[in-house]
Each structure stands twice: as C-alpha cells, then as structure tokens.
Short mmCIF file of C-alpha atoms and ligand atoms in Angstrom, two decimals:
data_model
loop_
_atom_site.label_atom_id
_atom_site.label_comp_id
_atom_site.label_asym_id
_atom_site.label_seq_id
_atom_site.Cartn_x
_atom_site.Cartn_y
_atom_site.Cartn_z
CA ALA A 1 118.50 -73.88 -19.68
CA THR A 2 121.34 -72.13 -21.50
CA ASP A 3 122.05 -73.32 -25.04
CA ILE A 4 125.43 -74.75 -25.97
CA ILE A 5 127.18 -72.42 -28.42
CA PRO A 6 130.43 -72.65 -30.38
CA VAL A 7 133.53 -71.28 -28.63
CA LYS A 8 134.00 -68.73 -31.36
CA GLU A 9 130.49 -67.35 -30.73
CA ALA A 10 131.04 -67.27 -26.98
CA LEU A 11 134.18 -65.13 -27.43
CA LYS A 12 132.07 -62.50 -29.28
CA LEU A 13 129.58 -62.04 -26.42
CA PRO A 14 129.93 -59.16 -23.93
CA ALA A 15 131.31 -59.65 -20.45
CA GLY A 16 128.64 -60.73 -18.00
CA SER A 17 126.92 -63.08 -20.49
CA THR A 18 126.10 -66.59 -19.33
CA VAL A 19 127.64 -69.10 -21.74
CA LYS A 20 127.77 -72.79 -22.17
CA VAL A 21 130.32 -74.51 -24.39
CA ARG A 22 131.47 -78.04 -25.00
CA GLY A 23 134.59 -79.62 -26.27
CA TRP A 24 137.88 -81.10 -25.05
CA ALA A 25 140.39 -80.02 -22.41
CA TYR A 26 143.14 -78.52 -24.52
CA ARG A 27 145.20 -77.35 -21.51
CA ARG A 28 144.76 -77.97 -17.80
CA ARG A 29 146.55 -76.51 -14.84
CA ASP A 30 145.94 -75.47 -11.21
CA LEU A 31 147.22 -72.08 -10.01
CA GLY A 32 146.86 -71.76 -6.23
CA ASP A 33 143.27 -72.81 -5.56
CA LYS A 34 142.09 -71.99 -9.08
CA ALA A 35 141.55 -74.74 -11.65
CA PHE A 36 142.08 -73.65 -15.28
CA ILE A 37 140.75 -75.54 -18.24
CA VAL A 38 141.27 -74.33 -21.81
CA VAL A 39 138.35 -75.82 -23.78
CA ARG A 40 138.81 -76.57 -27.47
CA ASP A 41 136.01 -77.21 -29.96
CA SER A 42 136.05 -77.11 -33.77
CA THR A 43 135.79 -73.37 -33.79
CA GLY A 44 138.50 -72.30 -31.32
CA ILE A 45 139.66 -72.30 -27.67
CA ILE A 46 138.45 -70.52 -24.59
CA GLN A 47 139.72 -70.56 -21.02
CA ALA A 48 137.51 -71.51 -18.04
CA VAL A 49 138.44 -71.00 -14.45
CA PHE A 50 136.84 -72.68 -11.49
CA THR A 51 137.37 -71.24 -7.98
CA PRO A 52 136.61 -73.09 -4.73
CA ASP A 53 133.20 -71.32 -4.38
CA SER A 54 132.00 -73.30 -7.44
CA PRO A 55 130.43 -76.66 -6.59
CA SER A 56 132.25 -78.02 -9.70
CA HIS A 57 135.65 -77.04 -8.40
CA PRO A 58 136.65 -80.59 -7.31
CA ASP A 59 135.61 -81.94 -10.64
CA ALA A 60 137.56 -79.25 -12.49
CA ARG A 61 140.67 -80.30 -10.61
CA LYS A 62 140.24 -83.87 -11.79
CA VAL A 63 139.99 -82.99 -15.52
CA THR A 64 142.77 -84.45 -17.62
CA VAL A 65 144.05 -83.24 -21.00
CA GLU A 66 141.63 -84.20 -23.86
CA SER A 67 138.78 -85.07 -21.50
CA SER A 68 135.49 -84.23 -23.16
CA LEU A 69 133.32 -81.82 -21.20
CA VAL A 70 130.56 -79.20 -21.07
CA VAL A 71 131.28 -75.95 -19.21
CA GLU A 72 128.79 -73.28 -18.15
CA GLY A 73 129.65 -69.94 -16.54
CA THR A 74 129.88 -66.20 -16.84
CA LEU A 75 131.98 -64.48 -19.39
CA LYS A 76 134.50 -61.87 -18.16
CA ASP A 77 137.18 -59.85 -19.87
CA ASP A 78 140.68 -61.04 -19.33
CA PRO A 79 143.48 -59.78 -21.57
CA ARG A 80 145.75 -62.70 -20.54
CA ALA A 81 143.33 -65.33 -21.72
CA PRO A 82 143.29 -66.57 -25.33
CA GLY A 83 140.75 -64.50 -27.21
CA GLY A 84 140.72 -61.90 -24.42
CA LYS A 85 137.86 -63.56 -22.48
CA GLU A 86 137.51 -66.19 -19.81
CA ILE A 87 134.60 -68.17 -18.45
CA GLN A 88 134.10 -67.91 -14.70
CA GLY A 89 133.08 -71.54 -14.35
CA LYS A 90 129.85 -72.45 -12.58
CA LYS A 91 128.92 -75.88 -13.83
CA LEU A 92 131.08 -78.60 -15.27
CA GLU A 93 129.98 -81.85 -16.77
CA ILE A 94 132.78 -84.29 -17.57
CA VAL A 95 131.49 -86.36 -20.52
CA HIS A 96 134.53 -88.63 -20.53
CA LEU A 97 137.59 -88.44 -18.38
CA ALA A 98 140.57 -89.01 -20.72
CA GLU A 99 143.42 -91.45 -19.90
CA ASN A 100 146.87 -89.93 -19.81
CA PHE A 101 147.22 -88.33 -23.24
CA PRO A 102 150.32 -89.66 -24.96
CA ILE A 103 151.25 -86.58 -26.88
CA ARG A 104 153.65 -84.13 -25.07
CA ARG A 105 154.99 -80.82 -26.28
CA ASP A 106 158.41 -82.29 -27.11
CA ALA A 107 156.96 -85.18 -29.10
CA SER A 108 159.16 -86.25 -32.07
CA ARG A 109 157.91 -85.95 -35.60
CA GLU A 110 157.97 -89.75 -35.98
CA PHE A 111 155.97 -90.28 -32.79
CA LEU A 112 153.41 -87.75 -33.95
CA LEU A 113 152.95 -89.68 -37.11
CA GLU A 114 152.59 -92.96 -35.21
CA VAL A 115 149.71 -91.46 -33.14
CA ARG A 116 148.34 -89.44 -36.02
CA HIS A 117 144.77 -90.48 -35.08
CA LEU A 118 145.25 -88.37 -31.90
CA ALA A 119 147.65 -85.74 -33.34
CA VAL A 120 145.00 -84.61 -35.80
CA ARG A 121 143.40 -82.82 -32.82
CA SER A 122 146.26 -80.25 -32.73
CA ARG A 123 145.39 -76.68 -33.52
CA LYS A 124 147.92 -76.65 -36.33
CA MET A 125 146.39 -79.75 -37.95
CA THR A 126 142.86 -78.35 -37.43
CA SER A 127 143.85 -75.20 -39.32
CA VAL A 128 145.44 -77.17 -42.13
CA LEU A 129 142.36 -79.34 -42.44
CA LYS A 130 140.11 -76.19 -42.62
CA ILE A 131 142.31 -74.80 -45.38
CA ARG A 132 142.14 -78.10 -47.13
CA ASN A 133 138.42 -78.10 -46.87
CA THR A 134 138.26 -74.65 -48.59
CA VAL A 135 140.68 -75.86 -51.31
CA PHE A 136 138.41 -78.79 -52.21
CA GLU A 137 135.26 -76.74 -51.86
CA ALA A 138 136.63 -73.99 -54.13
CA LEU A 139 137.82 -76.49 -56.72
CA HIS A 140 134.35 -77.98 -57.08
CA GLU A 141 132.84 -74.52 -57.04
CA TRP A 142 135.05 -73.37 -59.93
CA PHE A 143 134.48 -76.40 -62.14
CA ARG A 144 130.72 -76.35 -61.58
CA ALA A 145 130.55 -72.60 -62.24
CA ASN A 146 132.37 -73.14 -65.53
CA GLY A 147 130.30 -75.85 -67.12
CA TYR A 148 132.28 -79.02 -66.17
CA TYR A 149 130.68 -82.35 -65.34
CA GLU A 150 132.12 -84.19 -62.37
CA VAL A 151 132.86 -87.81 -63.27
CA GLN A 152 134.51 -90.89 -61.60
CA GLY A 153 137.00 -93.31 -63.02
CA PRO A 154 138.02 -96.70 -61.74
CA MET A 155 140.87 -97.22 -59.17
CA PHE A 156 141.72 -100.73 -60.43
CA VAL A 157 143.30 -100.53 -63.92
CA SER A 158 145.11 -102.77 -66.34
CA ALA A 159 147.88 -100.54 -67.72
CA ALA A 160 150.21 -97.69 -66.75
CA VAL A 161 149.45 -94.09 -67.49
CA GLU A 162 152.62 -92.55 -66.05
CA GLY A 163 155.22 -95.28 -66.62
CA GLY A 164 155.71 -98.79 -65.14
CA ALA A 165 158.18 -97.76 -62.43
CA THR A 166 155.60 -96.47 -60.02
CA LEU A 167 152.78 -98.95 -60.62
CA PHE A 168 151.20 -100.67 -57.62
CA PRO A 169 150.26 -104.31 -58.48
CA VAL A 170 147.25 -105.77 -56.79
CA LYS A 171 146.29 -109.45 -56.87
CA TYR A 172 142.81 -109.37 -58.26
CA VAL A 173 139.82 -111.64 -57.35
CA ASP A 174 140.35 -113.84 -60.43
CA GLY A 175 144.03 -114.31 -59.67
CA SER A 176 145.22 -111.82 -62.32
CA THR A 177 147.40 -108.82 -61.61
CA VAL A 178 145.82 -105.41 -61.89
CA TYR A 179 147.16 -102.02 -60.76
CA LEU A 180 146.01 -99.08 -58.61
CA THR A 181 145.47 -96.11 -60.89
CA GLN A 182 148.28 -93.51 -61.25
CA SER A 183 145.85 -91.05 -62.89
CA SER A 184 142.25 -90.97 -64.14
CA GLN A 185 143.28 -89.16 -67.25
CA PHE A 186 142.53 -91.84 -69.88
CA TYR A 187 139.01 -92.38 -68.49
CA LEU A 188 138.41 -88.66 -68.50
CA GLU A 189 139.52 -88.60 -72.14
CA ALA A 190 136.90 -91.25 -72.90
CA LEU A 191 134.23 -89.10 -71.30
CA ILE A 192 134.90 -85.84 -73.27
CA PHE A 193 133.25 -87.50 -76.30
CA SER A 194 129.87 -87.08 -74.58
CA LEU A 195 130.36 -84.46 -71.88
CA GLU A 196 133.18 -82.29 -73.52
CA LYS A 197 134.33 -80.77 -70.21
CA VAL A 198 134.88 -83.22 -67.33
CA TYR A 199 136.74 -83.27 -64.05
CA THR A 200 137.33 -85.70 -61.12
CA VAL A 201 138.75 -85.60 -57.73
CA ALA A 202 140.07 -89.01 -56.72
CA PRO A 203 143.05 -90.77 -55.16
CA SER A 204 145.97 -91.69 -57.41
CA PHE A 205 148.61 -94.15 -56.43
CA ARG A 206 152.36 -94.14 -57.06
CA ALA A 207 154.81 -96.68 -55.77
CA GLU A 208 157.29 -93.87 -55.01
CA LYS A 209 160.34 -95.35 -53.30
CA SER A 210 161.96 -91.96 -52.72
CA ARG A 211 161.41 -90.20 -49.40
CA THR A 212 160.87 -86.57 -50.34
CA ARG A 213 158.93 -83.67 -48.89
CA ARG A 214 156.53 -83.79 -51.81
CA HIS A 215 155.76 -87.44 -52.62
CA LEU A 216 152.97 -89.60 -51.20
CA THR A 217 152.17 -93.18 -52.37
CA GLU A 218 148.46 -92.21 -52.28
CA PHE A 219 147.56 -88.65 -53.15
CA TRP A 220 144.44 -86.70 -54.06
CA HIS A 221 144.36 -85.87 -57.71
CA ALA A 222 142.10 -83.33 -59.31
CA GLU A 223 142.06 -83.97 -63.02
CA ALA A 224 140.29 -82.24 -65.92
CA GLU A 225 139.94 -83.00 -69.62
CA VAL A 226 138.50 -80.66 -72.24
CA ALA A 227 137.48 -81.35 -75.87
CA TRP A 228 138.19 -78.80 -78.59
CA THR A 229 140.97 -76.99 -76.76
CA ASN A 230 144.76 -76.73 -76.89
CA LEU A 231 147.72 -76.03 -74.54
CA GLU A 232 146.99 -72.36 -74.32
CA GLY A 233 143.36 -73.10 -73.50
CA ILE A 234 144.12 -75.54 -70.75
CA MET A 235 146.77 -73.26 -69.20
CA LYS A 236 144.05 -70.54 -68.89
CA VAL A 237 141.80 -73.09 -67.12
CA GLU A 238 144.61 -73.97 -64.74
CA GLU A 239 145.48 -70.41 -63.80
CA GLU A 240 141.83 -69.36 -63.33
CA LEU A 241 141.20 -72.40 -61.21
CA VAL A 242 144.31 -71.95 -58.99
CA ALA A 243 143.66 -68.25 -58.57
CA HIS A 244 140.05 -68.94 -57.54
CA ILE A 245 141.14 -71.45 -54.92
CA VAL A 246 143.77 -69.13 -53.46
CA ARG A 247 141.33 -66.21 -53.28
CA ARG A 248 138.83 -68.40 -51.39
CA VAL A 249 141.47 -69.46 -48.86
CA LEU A 250 142.43 -65.87 -48.28
CA GLU A 251 138.76 -64.95 -47.75
CA LYS A 252 137.78 -67.90 -45.57
CA ASN A 253 140.89 -68.95 -43.68
CA ALA A 254 142.65 -65.77 -42.59
CA GLU A 255 142.75 -67.06 -39.00
CA ASP A 256 144.07 -70.41 -39.99
CA LEU A 257 146.83 -68.92 -42.13
CA GLU A 258 147.74 -66.71 -39.25
CA LEU A 259 147.79 -69.60 -36.75
CA LEU A 260 150.17 -71.45 -39.17
CA GLY A 261 152.39 -68.37 -39.42
CA ARG A 262 151.78 -68.29 -43.13
CA LYS A 263 152.87 -65.06 -44.81
CA THR A 264 150.16 -64.15 -47.30
CA GLU A 265 151.88 -61.58 -49.57
CA ILE A 266 152.77 -64.18 -52.26
CA LEU A 267 149.28 -65.65 -52.02
CA ARG A 268 147.86 -62.24 -52.87
CA ASN A 269 149.95 -62.15 -56.09
CA VAL A 270 148.17 -65.26 -57.41
CA GLU A 271 146.15 -63.53 -60.16
CA PRO A 272 146.12 -64.66 -63.86
CA PRO A 273 147.95 -64.53 -66.22
CA PHE A 274 150.76 -66.48 -64.56
CA PRO A 275 154.30 -65.98 -65.99
CA ARG A 276 155.47 -68.56 -68.57
CA LEU A 277 158.98 -69.91 -68.74
CA SER A 278 160.16 -72.13 -71.61
CA TYR A 279 162.10 -75.28 -70.79
CA ASP A 280 164.93 -73.95 -73.01
CA LYS A 281 165.22 -70.79 -70.93
CA ALA A 282 164.95 -72.79 -67.78
CA ILE A 283 167.92 -74.87 -68.76
CA GLU A 284 169.93 -71.65 -69.40
CA ILE A 285 168.97 -70.26 -66.01
CA LEU A 286 169.90 -73.50 -64.23
CA GLN A 287 173.28 -73.66 -66.01
CA GLY A 288 173.86 -70.07 -64.97
CA LYS A 289 173.18 -71.11 -61.35
CA GLY A 290 175.81 -73.91 -61.67
CA PHE A 291 173.47 -76.87 -62.16
CA LYS A 292 174.90 -79.68 -64.23
CA VAL A 293 171.90 -80.04 -66.49
CA SER A 294 171.70 -80.28 -70.28
CA TRP A 295 168.86 -79.92 -72.73
CA GLY A 296 166.73 -83.10 -72.57
CA ASP A 297 167.12 -83.78 -68.88
CA ASP A 298 164.08 -84.08 -66.71
CA LEU A 299 164.07 -81.49 -63.95
CA GLY A 300 164.04 -82.73 -60.31
CA ALA A 301 162.95 -81.02 -57.03
CA ASP A 302 166.32 -79.19 -56.66
CA GLU A 303 166.22 -77.68 -60.12
CA GLU A 304 162.55 -76.72 -59.71
CA ARG A 305 163.34 -75.10 -56.39
CA ALA A 306 166.09 -72.99 -58.07
CA LEU A 307 163.68 -71.92 -60.76
CA THR A 308 161.07 -70.78 -58.20
CA GLU A 309 163.59 -68.24 -56.94
CA GLU A 310 162.94 -66.28 -60.14
CA PHE A 311 159.25 -65.75 -59.49
CA ASP A 312 157.05 -64.32 -56.77
CA ARG A 313 153.88 -66.21 -57.98
CA PRO A 314 153.08 -69.57 -59.58
CA PHE A 315 154.46 -69.92 -63.12
CA PHE A 316 154.25 -72.24 -66.05
CA LEU A 317 157.20 -74.23 -67.36
CA TYR A 318 156.38 -75.35 -70.90
CA GLY A 319 157.93 -77.02 -73.87
CA PHE A 320 159.44 -80.11 -72.28
CA PRO A 321 161.54 -82.50 -74.38
CA VAL A 322 159.70 -85.50 -75.66
CA GLN A 323 161.67 -88.02 -73.67
CA ALA A 324 161.01 -86.15 -70.31
CA LYS A 325 157.20 -86.49 -70.60
CA ALA A 326 154.71 -89.44 -70.70
CA PHE A 327 153.86 -90.94 -74.10
CA TYR A 328 150.38 -89.43 -74.44
CA HIS A 329 151.72 -85.89 -74.78
CA LYS A 330 151.42 -84.41 -78.24
CA ASN A 331 154.71 -83.36 -79.88
CA ASP A 332 154.85 -79.79 -81.15
CA PRO A 333 154.33 -80.06 -85.01
CA SER A 334 156.60 -77.01 -85.45
CA ARG A 335 159.32 -78.47 -83.22
CA PRO A 336 158.94 -82.26 -82.91
CA GLU A 337 161.59 -82.63 -80.16
CA VAL A 338 159.30 -80.88 -77.59
CA THR A 339 155.83 -81.63 -76.29
CA LEU A 340 152.86 -79.30 -76.10
CA SER A 341 152.86 -79.65 -72.36
CA ALA A 342 153.20 -77.37 -69.35
CA ASP A 343 153.74 -77.86 -65.63
CA LEU A 344 152.56 -75.27 -63.14
CA LEU A 345 155.17 -74.62 -60.42
CA ALA A 346 154.34 -73.01 -57.11
CA PRO A 347 156.75 -70.36 -55.82
CA GLU A 348 158.83 -70.32 -52.58
CA GLY A 349 160.63 -73.52 -53.50
CA TYR A 350 157.52 -75.69 -53.69
CA GLY A 351 157.72 -76.59 -57.42
CA GLU A 352 155.33 -78.71 -59.55
CA ILE A 353 151.74 -78.76 -58.50
CA ILE A 354 150.16 -79.40 -61.96
CA GLY A 355 151.12 -81.35 -65.05
CA GLY A 356 149.12 -81.08 -68.22
CA GLY A 357 148.96 -80.41 -71.90
CA GLU A 358 147.63 -81.45 -75.33
CA ARG A 359 146.96 -85.03 -76.06
CA ILE A 360 147.75 -86.93 -79.32
CA GLU A 361 144.53 -87.14 -81.35
CA LYS A 362 145.80 -89.10 -84.36
CA LEU A 363 145.75 -92.86 -84.19
CA GLU A 364 148.96 -93.52 -86.12
CA GLU A 365 150.88 -90.84 -84.17
CA LEU A 366 149.76 -92.33 -80.86
CA VAL A 367 150.69 -95.91 -81.93
CA GLU A 368 154.12 -94.74 -83.00
CA LYS A 369 154.72 -92.84 -79.84
CA ILE A 370 153.68 -95.80 -77.65
CA LYS A 371 156.19 -98.00 -79.57
CA SER A 372 158.92 -95.41 -79.36
CA PHE A 373 158.52 -95.46 -75.55
CA GLY A 374 159.06 -99.21 -75.58
CA LEU A 375 155.44 -99.93 -74.71
CA ASN A 376 153.03 -102.26 -76.29
CA PRO A 377 150.08 -100.75 -78.18
CA ARG A 378 148.04 -103.79 -77.32
CA ASP A 379 147.99 -102.72 -73.73
CA TYR A 380 146.32 -99.51 -74.79
CA GLU A 381 143.63 -100.91 -77.09
CA TRP A 382 140.68 -99.07 -75.61
CA TYR A 383 142.66 -95.82 -75.39
CA LEU A 384 143.57 -96.15 -79.03
CA ASP A 385 139.84 -96.63 -79.85
CA LEU A 386 139.25 -93.06 -78.68
CA ARG A 387 141.25 -92.04 -81.79
CA ARG A 388 139.10 -94.23 -84.11
CA TYR A 389 135.64 -92.72 -83.60
CA GLY A 390 135.38 -89.02 -83.98
CA SER A 391 138.71 -87.99 -82.48
CA VAL A 392 139.01 -84.33 -81.57
CA PRO A 393 141.84 -82.06 -80.33
CA HIS A 394 141.79 -82.01 -76.58
CA ALA A 395 143.87 -81.17 -73.52
CA GLY A 396 143.87 -81.70 -69.83
CA PHE A 397 145.81 -81.65 -66.61
CA GLY A 398 146.24 -83.18 -63.20
CA LEU A 399 146.59 -81.07 -60.03
CA GLY A 400 148.11 -82.59 -56.91
CA MET A 401 145.66 -81.39 -54.20
CA ASP A 402 148.03 -82.31 -51.35
CA ARG A 403 150.86 -80.36 -52.95
CA LEU A 404 148.51 -77.42 -53.45
CA VAL A 405 147.52 -77.43 -49.84
CA THR A 406 151.16 -77.85 -48.73
CA TRP A 407 152.07 -74.67 -50.62
CA ILE A 408 149.04 -72.60 -49.75
CA ALA A 409 149.35 -73.41 -46.02
CA GLY A 410 153.14 -72.91 -46.28
CA LEU A 411 153.96 -76.37 -44.81
CA GLU A 412 157.34 -77.98 -44.80
CA HIS A 413 156.28 -81.41 -45.70
CA ILE A 414 153.44 -82.88 -47.79
CA VAL A 415 152.52 -85.37 -45.02
CA ASP A 416 151.14 -82.46 -43.04
CA SER A 417 148.71 -81.49 -45.71
CA LEU A 418 146.33 -84.40 -45.16
CA PRO A 419 145.14 -86.25 -42.05
CA PHE A 420 146.40 -89.77 -42.73
CA PRO A 421 149.34 -89.70 -45.11
CA ARG A 422 150.60 -92.72 -46.99
CA THR A 423 154.26 -92.80 -47.79
CA VAL A 424 156.92 -95.38 -48.57
CA SER A 425 157.36 -95.98 -44.85
CA ARG A 426 153.84 -95.34 -43.48
CA THR A 427 150.47 -97.12 -43.78
CA TYR A 428 149.49 -96.79 -40.16
CA PRO A 429 147.19 -95.51 -38.51
O1 LIG B 501 152.56 -84.91 -63.46
P1 LIG B 501 151.69 -86.13 -63.14
O2 LIG B 501 152.36 -87.41 -62.99
O3 LIG B 501 150.60 -86.15 -64.37
C1 LIG B 501 149.61 -87.03 -64.49
O4 LIG B 501 149.36 -87.94 -63.76
C2 LIG B 501 148.71 -86.74 -65.62
N1 LIG B 501 148.15 -87.98 -66.13
C3 LIG B 501 147.63 -85.80 -65.12
C4 LIG B 501 146.69 -85.38 -66.22
O5 LIG B 501 147.14 -84.69 -67.11
N2 LIG B 501 145.41 -85.73 -66.08
O6 LIG B 501 150.82 -85.86 -61.89
C5 LIG B 501 149.99 -84.68 -61.80
C6 LIG B 501 150.18 -83.96 -60.48
C7 LIG B 501 151.62 -83.51 -60.22
O7 LIG B 501 151.83 -82.21 -60.79
C8 LIG B 501 151.68 -83.43 -58.73
O8 LIG B 501 151.10 -82.27 -58.22
C9 LIG B 501 150.74 -84.64 -58.33
O9 LIG B 501 149.95 -84.88 -59.39
N3 LIG B 501 151.56 -85.79 -57.93
C10 LIG B 501 151.85 -86.19 -56.69
N4 LIG B 501 151.44 -85.66 -55.51
C11 LIG B 501 151.86 -86.29 -54.41
N5 LIG B 501 152.60 -87.42 -54.39
C12 LIG B 501 153.02 -87.99 -55.53
N6 LIG B 501 153.66 -89.15 -55.51
C13 LIG B 501 152.57 -87.37 -56.81
N7 LIG B 501 152.77 -87.62 -58.06
C14 LIG B 501 152.12 -86.71 -58.77
MG1 LIG B 502 154.47 -84.26 -63.61
#
C-alpha cells in the first residue's frame, strides 16, 4: 500500500508518481463532470481531480468543505493548480463528511472571532501560528544558549506590579481577594539571588478597558532578570534576543511571511546595535510634529507611532520621567527626575514591544519610592526583603510575545497574533 505523505512532500515528487495524502477539503467545486477537491493539511494545499472513470467519482462529488479525507492518485503537472501539480484522483476515503461549514468568504471580522475555533483553520491563521511557533522556539533557544535558567512564577498574586488600575481581582478559595499577575518580574527578581540569570514565558493579565489594536487582557509575557548588570547590559540582551528571533523567522518562515504578504526588508534590518532615542529628544520630535506633549507626559500609541516614522528598525526609547514609569524603576543618580529604563519600540507604527530597566537595589530608596507613588510598603514586604539580604544591582525586562508576533507577521491587530485572544469584549470561544 502507498504511504500517506505530507502535502508539501507530495508537491515535490515528479509527475507520474503515485501519492496518498490526507487532510481537509479546503475548496470544493464541480466543473463539467470533473470533481475538484483542494486538500489542506498542516503543510500546505494540493488539488485533486476526480473524473467519472474513477470509482470514487460519486463520493468526490459529495465531499463538503472541511470534510476530512484521504486521497490517492497519480501526480501530474498543472500550472493552474496551486503548487503547479494536481492529483489525478483514484481512491477517496471520506473520514468525516462535514456539515455545512459556517465560514464564508465574506464573513465579518466579528463573526470570525465568534467562530474562532473554526477560523483557526484558515491558511492565514495557520501561517501566523507557524511564525508564532518559531518566535517562541527561538526565544527559548536564545536564553538557553546564553546561560539563563527557565523559571516559573505564580499566577495568583497579592499585590500590583504595574499599578492598581489594571488589576484583575479573583475571589480566592478562602474568601479573600487575590489578583491575576500583571508580570512575573518580582518573582524573577527573587530568583536571581540563586540563579543569577533567569527567564520565564507565562501569561500576564491586565484589566485593560481600552479597545486598541495592541492590548489584550491576557497576553504572553517573556520576562528576564539578570543579577550584576545595568541598563546598558539589559538593552544588549534585548537587542540580541530580538535579532535572533527575527533571523530565525526569516530562515524558517519565508513561505508564511509571503502568504501573509509581509514585506521583509525591515525585518532584514534587525541587527544590533539598535538605535537609541532619549525621551527628551522624543518630546522635541513630537512637538515638532505638532503633538501637544510636554516633558513628563507618558507617551501613548499615537505618539509612539509618530516616533517609529523616524526609524527603519526597532529602537530604544530611554530616560523616561519618574512619574511615567512603575515604582520599581531606579532613578538615574546623575539626573533623579528620570529612570534608568528603556522601552523597545518596533518600527512601522507598531511601537512598544519591551519595557525594562534597572531596579532599585537599596532598601530605603525603594521604601521611599513606594510611598511617593501613594502605595503601602507593607503590601511589598517580601519584595523589600530582597533588599535586606545581599542585595545586588540588577536589571530586567518584559517582552510582549503577542506584540512581537503582530509586528513580525505584519498584522493589523494583536488579536490575530494568537489563536484564542482575550480582550475587553471577548472570552469566547
Ligand atoms: O511595559 P510592561 O507593563 O512592563 C512590565 O510588566 C514589567 N514588569 C516587565 C519586566 O520588566 N519584567 O509590559 C511589558 C510588555 C510591554 O512592552 C508589552 O509588549 C506587553 O508587555 N504588554 C502587553 N501586551 C498585550 N496586551 C497588553 N495589555 C499588554 N501590556 C503589556
Ligand atoms: Mg510598558
């Protein structure tokens, strides 16, 4: 009997070969007395045609879109078929005859999200998920090759990392209120005292009420924390990591990028060192472009988009004012009104994909800063302890994996960067 092979392999064989593939009916139509089935598997699509001389011809005519099936036949060249080859069908086994598939070509965006469990079968989504797979794989590859330990923090936490406004309260088993974590940073900080260089990839949760192209309520967060380093050191880590990930996607996902219509010129520019723009200079640029911003303001998506017009590669924005960044950021001793922090912004309008910087290592300084943010040091007792027993200079960052995929794949909206997005208005399917 003929072995079942992936569609992609079948397309590489010479005309005249006998092939057997399995998958789902991606397209189905009859043309005269010929029944056409385009078969999709995880590797690609191939067209099969059944003529009346095949005993399977009546079955082929019955096949509905998304039916699962096994097709066997002879390969022949056909420049009109996808991939330039077509299977002259001999045998057809219908594994499951699909009901009328609800997704039509003209389906609205909202409907596609409602049937996301079926829409994930689209070729576009398949390519995005393959790129996403490479992004996660390359991230682990880089950290492991560079001496980091992978660790895991808890998802239920008792205090805010990134400010109370986006905390998700959860009623805990003992009746108390706990929160879903906004970031694993503090737990990573605790672990550098033994492992020195740690990273994690985990969900983070933000009760984001705004509907934007770049906010999820549950996102995948890659975070790293490194002992004995500073802002400059952590920025090097970030640029090396991002460059490695982009190189891997270019190597492994050329077909997927093409299917998505992604222009790759900018991706090829992603080599360290990345340009660095100070917050001060950014404010000047923005004022020059007519934005009503003044020194001290936090920069929103529109401002970031305008700044990305100045660069053809990712760039760092550093030296944010103290009030624009979370309390744990260390103030610059030579300029106490700014933090030793940097965001990494993706070009082409995408904006922030990483936030990171140096942490406060002195106990008194951290207590004072917590108070100055109107927070209660007692809520951060264990975090303060880390400054009581062998404190060291350290720095770290958080990378939004969904935002990174959105940019690399050139997507319009972050919800298309992961299979089952969670947003302010969606927790189904
Ligand atoms: O800038 P953020 O809020 O920084 C932190 O959470 C730090 N504690 C991380 C650290 O230093 N360990 O978030 C980091 C990144 C952002 O740059 C962004 O890419 C992503 O996480 N992010 C989101 N992605 C999707 N939806 C959201 N609502 C996001 N909020 C943050
Ligand atoms: Mg940020």
